[in-house]
Amino acid sequence: AQKVTQAQTEISVVEKEDVTLDCVYETRDTTYYLFWYKQPPSGELVFLIRRNSFDEQNEISGRYSWNFQKSTSSFNFTITASQVVDSAVYFCALFGGTSYGKLTFGQGTILTVHP
Amino acid sequence: DTGVSQDPRHKITKRGQNVTFRCDPISEHNRLYWYRQTLGQGPEFLTYFQNEAQLEKSRLLSDRFSAERPKGSFSTLEIQRTEQGDSAMYLCASSLSFYEQYFGPGTRLTVT
């Protein structure tokens, strides 16, 4: 069975603060993929990043960065200098190599960035 | 707009009624997924199609639920004899590969 845990239900920050969203996963598959999605109030899930289990390099894209650590089964997401437009629900998700691409999502973290 | 589209965007129905939702994937995508998202939770997988073949179904998909993709293009999800517990957002996603799913805007179902 696969499981994704996002321990932070809600985070509230003031604009320009850095914020890290935590994600811990469980899987028995040796090949798997991890994802982060953003869900703004409009409801549509927006893809942010994908990492495979063989690539532990951290990645930076503008104000976003991701830290993948296999040793701790974590895939954390950091927003630097947060902005009001970052306010959304963020989901971490996983699929293992044997599951037809079926995504297992965490419960989500509601991020509110105040001006 | 060439993204995934879903119709209707909102549906209010009375308990016991049947409802049908439609998903139009991105045109060249052969893989199609349905997920259900209840309030405050992450999406949960319901079913997967590759072309017209339904290859995987979740145990969440009770016998009141049926999904089709008759010509490998659009898909429908039908819920018979709706219950209040069926109230949720129903999300459709499509992809060419396993690891790049594009989601539609969802259909929000409210059962009264």
Coordinates of C-alpha atoms in Angstrom, one line a residue:
Chain A
A1 CA 0.0 0.0 0.0
Q2 CA 1.1 3.5 -0.6
K3 CA 0.6 6.4 1.7
V4 CA 1.4 10.2 1.6
T5 CA 1.3 12.2 4.8
Q6 CA 1.2 16.0 4.9
A7 CA 1.4 16.8 8.6
Q8 CA 0.7 20.5 8.2
T9 CA -3.0 21.1 7.7
E10 CA -2.8 24.8 7.5
I11 CA 0.0 27.3 7.4
S12 CA -0.3 31.1 7.6
V13 CA 2.5 33.4 6.7
V14 CA 3.0 37.1 5.9
E15 CA 4.1 38.1 2.4
K16 CA 7.8 37.7 1.8
E17 CA 8.3 35.1 4.4
D18 CA 9.8 31.7 3.3
V19 CA 7.6 28.7 3.9
T20 CA 8.3 24.9 3.8
L21 CA 5.5 22.4 3.2
D22 CA 6.4 18.9 4.4
C23 CA 5.6 15.6 2.7
V24 CA 6.4 12.1 3.9
Y25 CA 5.6 9.0 1.8
E26 CA 5.5 5.2 2.1
T27 CA 5.8 2.8 -0.7
R28 CA 7.2 -0.7 -1.3
D29 CA 7.9 0.0 -5.0
T30 CA 11.6 0.6 -5.8
T31 CA 10.6 2.8 -8.7
Y32 CA 8.2 5.5 -8.0
Y33 CA 7.4 9.1 -8.8
L34 CA 6.6 12.0 -6.4
F35 CA 4.6 15.1 -7.3
W36 CA 3.5 18.4 -6.0
Y37 CA 0.2 20.0 -7.2
K38 CA -1.3 23.4 -6.4
Q39 CA -5.1 23.8 -6.1
P40 CA -6.1 27.4 -6.1
P41 CA -9.6 28.5 -5.1
S42 CA -10.9 27.8 -8.7
G43 CA -10.4 24.1 -7.9
E44 CA -8.2 22.9 -10.8
L45 CA -5.1 21.0 -9.9
V46 CA -2.0 22.6 -11.3
F47 CA 1.1 20.4 -11.7
L48 CA 4.3 21.9 -10.1
I49 CA 7.0 19.2 -10.2
R50 CA 7.7 15.5 -10.7
R51 CA 10.7 13.6 -9.3
N52 CA 11.5 9.9 -9.8
S53 CA 13.0 7.7 -7.1
F54 CA 16.4 7.5 -8.8
D55 CA 16.9 11.2 -8.9
E56 CA 17.6 12.8 -5.5
Q57 CA 18.9 16.1 -6.9
N58 CA 17.2 19.0 -5.4
E59 CA 15.5 21.3 -7.8
I60 CA 14.9 25.1 -7.9
S61 CA 12.4 26.8 -10.1
G62 CA 12.2 30.5 -9.5
R63 CA 10.9 31.0 -5.9
Y64 CA 10.1 27.3 -5.6
S65 CA 12.5 24.6 -4.5
W66 CA 12.1 20.9 -3.6
N67 CA 14.2 18.7 -1.3
F68 CA 13.9 15.0 -2.0
Q69 CA 15.5 12.7 0.7
K70 CA 15.1 9.0 0.1
S71 CA 16.7 8.2 3.5
T72 CA 13.8 9.9 5.3
S73 CA 11.1 9.3 2.6
S74 CA 10.5 13.0 2.4
F75 CA 9.8 15.4 -0.4
N76 CA 9.5 18.9 1.0
F77 CA 8.6 22.0 -0.9
T78 CA 9.8 25.5 -0.1
I79 CA 8.5 28.8 -1.3
T80 CA 10.9 31.6 -0.9
A81 CA 9.6 35.2 -0.5
S82 CA 6.0 34.1 -0.5
Q83 CA 3.4 36.2 -2.3
V84 CA -0.4 36.5 -1.9
V85 CA -0.9 34.6 -5.2
D86 CA 0.8 31.6 -3.6
S87 CA -2.3 31.1 -1.3
A88 CA -3.8 27.8 -2.3
V89 CA -4.0 24.2 -1.2
Y90 CA -0.9 22.2 -2.0
F91 CA -0.9 18.4 -2.5
C92 CA 2.0 16.0 -2.5
A93 CA 1.3 12.8 -4.4
L94 CA 3.0 9.5 -5.3
F95 CA 2.7 6.7 -7.7
G96 CA 4.6 3.5 -7.7
G97 CA 5.8 1.7 -10.8
T98 CA 3.1 -0.9 -10.8
S99 CA 0.0 1.2 -10.4
Y100 CA -0.9 2.5 -14.0
G101 CA -0.1 6.0 -12.9
K102 CA -2.7 6.0 -10.2
L103 CA -1.8 8.9 -7.9
T104 CA -2.0 8.6 -4.1
F105 CA -2.4 12.1 -2.6
G106 CA -1.8 13.5 0.8
Q107 CA -4.5 15.4 2.6
G108 CA -3.1 18.7 1.5
T109 CA -1.7 21.8 3.2
I110 CA -3.7 25.0 3.1
L111 CA -1.3 27.9 2.6
T112 CA -2.5 31.4 3.3
V113 CA -0.2 34.3 2.6
H114 CA -1.3 37.6 4.1
P115 CA -0.3 40.9 2.6
Chain B
D1 CA -8.6 26.0 -24.8
T2 CA -7.0 22.6 -25.3
G3 CA -7.0 21.4 -21.7
V4 CA -9.2 18.8 -20.0
S5 CA -12.8 19.9 -19.9
Q6 CA -15.6 18.6 -17.6
D7 CA -19.3 19.1 -17.8
P8 CA -21.2 20.1 -15.8
R9 CA -19.1 22.2 -13.4
H10 CA -21.8 22.0 -10.7
K11 CA -24.6 19.6 -10.2
I12 CA -27.2 19.6 -7.4
T13 CA -29.4 16.6 -7.2
K14 CA -31.8 15.0 -4.8
R15 CA -30.9 11.7 -3.0
G16 CA -31.9 8.7 -5.1
Q17 CA -31.5 10.4 -8.5
N18 CA -29.0 9.3 -11.1
V19 CA -26.3 11.7 -12.4
T20 CA -23.9 11.6 -15.3
F21 CA -20.7 13.6 -15.7
R22 CA -18.6 14.0 -18.8
C23 CA -14.9 14.4 -19.3
D24 CA -13.2 15.5 -22.5
P25 CA -9.5 14.8 -22.3
I26 CA -6.7 16.5 -24.2
S27 CA -7.1 15.2 -27.7
E28 CA -4.1 13.0 -28.2
H29 CA -4.1 11.6 -24.6
N30 CA -4.9 7.9 -24.5
R31 CA -4.9 7.6 -20.7
L32 CA -7.8 8.9 -18.6
Y33 CA -8.3 8.9 -14.9
W34 CA -11.2 9.7 -12.5
Y35 CA -10.7 10.9 -9.0
R36 CA -13.0 12.0 -6.2
Q37 CA -12.2 14.7 -3.7
T38 CA -14.2 15.3 -0.6
L39 CA -14.0 18.5 1.4
G40 CA -10.6 18.9 3.2
Q41 CA -9.1 15.8 1.6
G42 CA -6.8 15.0 -1.2
P43 CA -8.2 13.4 -4.4
E44 CA -8.8 9.7 -4.3
F45 CA -8.4 7.5 -7.4
L46 CA -11.6 6.0 -8.8
T47 CA -10.7 4.4 -12.1
Y48 CA -8.3 4.4 -15.1
F49 CA -8.8 3.9 -18.8
Q50 CA -6.2 3.2 -21.5
N51 CA -8.0 4.0 -24.7
E52 CA -11.4 2.4 -24.3
A53 CA -10.3 -0.3 -21.9
Q54 CA -11.0 0.2 -18.2
L55 CA -7.9 -1.3 -16.6
E56 CA -8.2 -0.5 -13.0
K57 CA -11.1 0.3 -10.6
S58 CA -10.8 1.4 -7.0
R59 CA -12.8 -0.3 -4.2
L60 CA -14.4 3.2 -3.8
L61 CA -16.2 2.6 -7.0
S62 CA -19.3 0.8 -5.7
D63 CA -21.8 -1.0 -7.9
R64 CA -23.7 2.3 -8.1
F65 CA -20.9 3.9 -10.0
S66 CA -20.1 3.1 -13.6
A67 CA -17.6 4.7 -16.0
E68 CA -17.2 4.4 -19.7
R69 CA -14.9 5.6 -22.5
P70 CA -16.7 4.2 -25.5
K71 CA -14.4 5.3 -28.3
G72 CA -11.3 6.0 -26.4
S73 CA -12.0 9.8 -26.4
F74 CA -14.4 11.3 -23.9
S75 CA -15.5 9.5 -20.8
T76 CA -18.6 9.5 -18.7
L77 CA -19.1 8.7 -15.0
E78 CA -22.5 7.8 -13.8
I79 CA -23.7 7.5 -10.3
Q80 CA -27.0 5.7 -9.7
R81 CA -29.3 6.2 -6.7
T82 CA -27.2 9.0 -5.3
E83 CA -26.5 9.3 -1.6
Q84 CA -25.5 12.2 0.5
G85 CA -22.1 10.7 0.9
D86 CA -21.5 11.0 -2.9
S87 CA -21.3 14.8 -2.5
A88 CA -17.8 15.6 -3.6
M89 CA -15.7 17.1 -6.4
Y90 CA -15.2 14.6 -9.3
L91 CA -11.9 15.2 -11.1
C92 CA -10.9 13.9 -14.4
A93 CA -7.3 13.8 -15.6
S94 CA -5.7 12.7 -18.9
S95 CA -2.1 11.9 -20.0
L96 CA 0.1 10.4 -22.6
S97 CA 2.5 9.0 -20.1
F98 CA 2.0 7.7 -16.5
Y99 CA 3.8 10.6 -15.0
E100 CA 2.2 13.7 -16.4
Q101 CA -1.5 13.9 -15.6
Y102 CA -3.4 17.0 -16.6
F103 CA -6.4 17.7 -14.5
G104 CA -9.7 19.2 -15.5
P105 CA -11.6 21.8 -13.4
G106 CA -13.8 19.2 -11.8
T107 CA -17.6 18.6 -11.4
R108 CA -18.9 19.6 -7.9
L109 CA -21.8 17.3 -6.9
T110 CA -24.1 18.2 -4.1
V111 CA -26.7 15.6 -3.1
T112 CA -29.5 17.1 -1.0

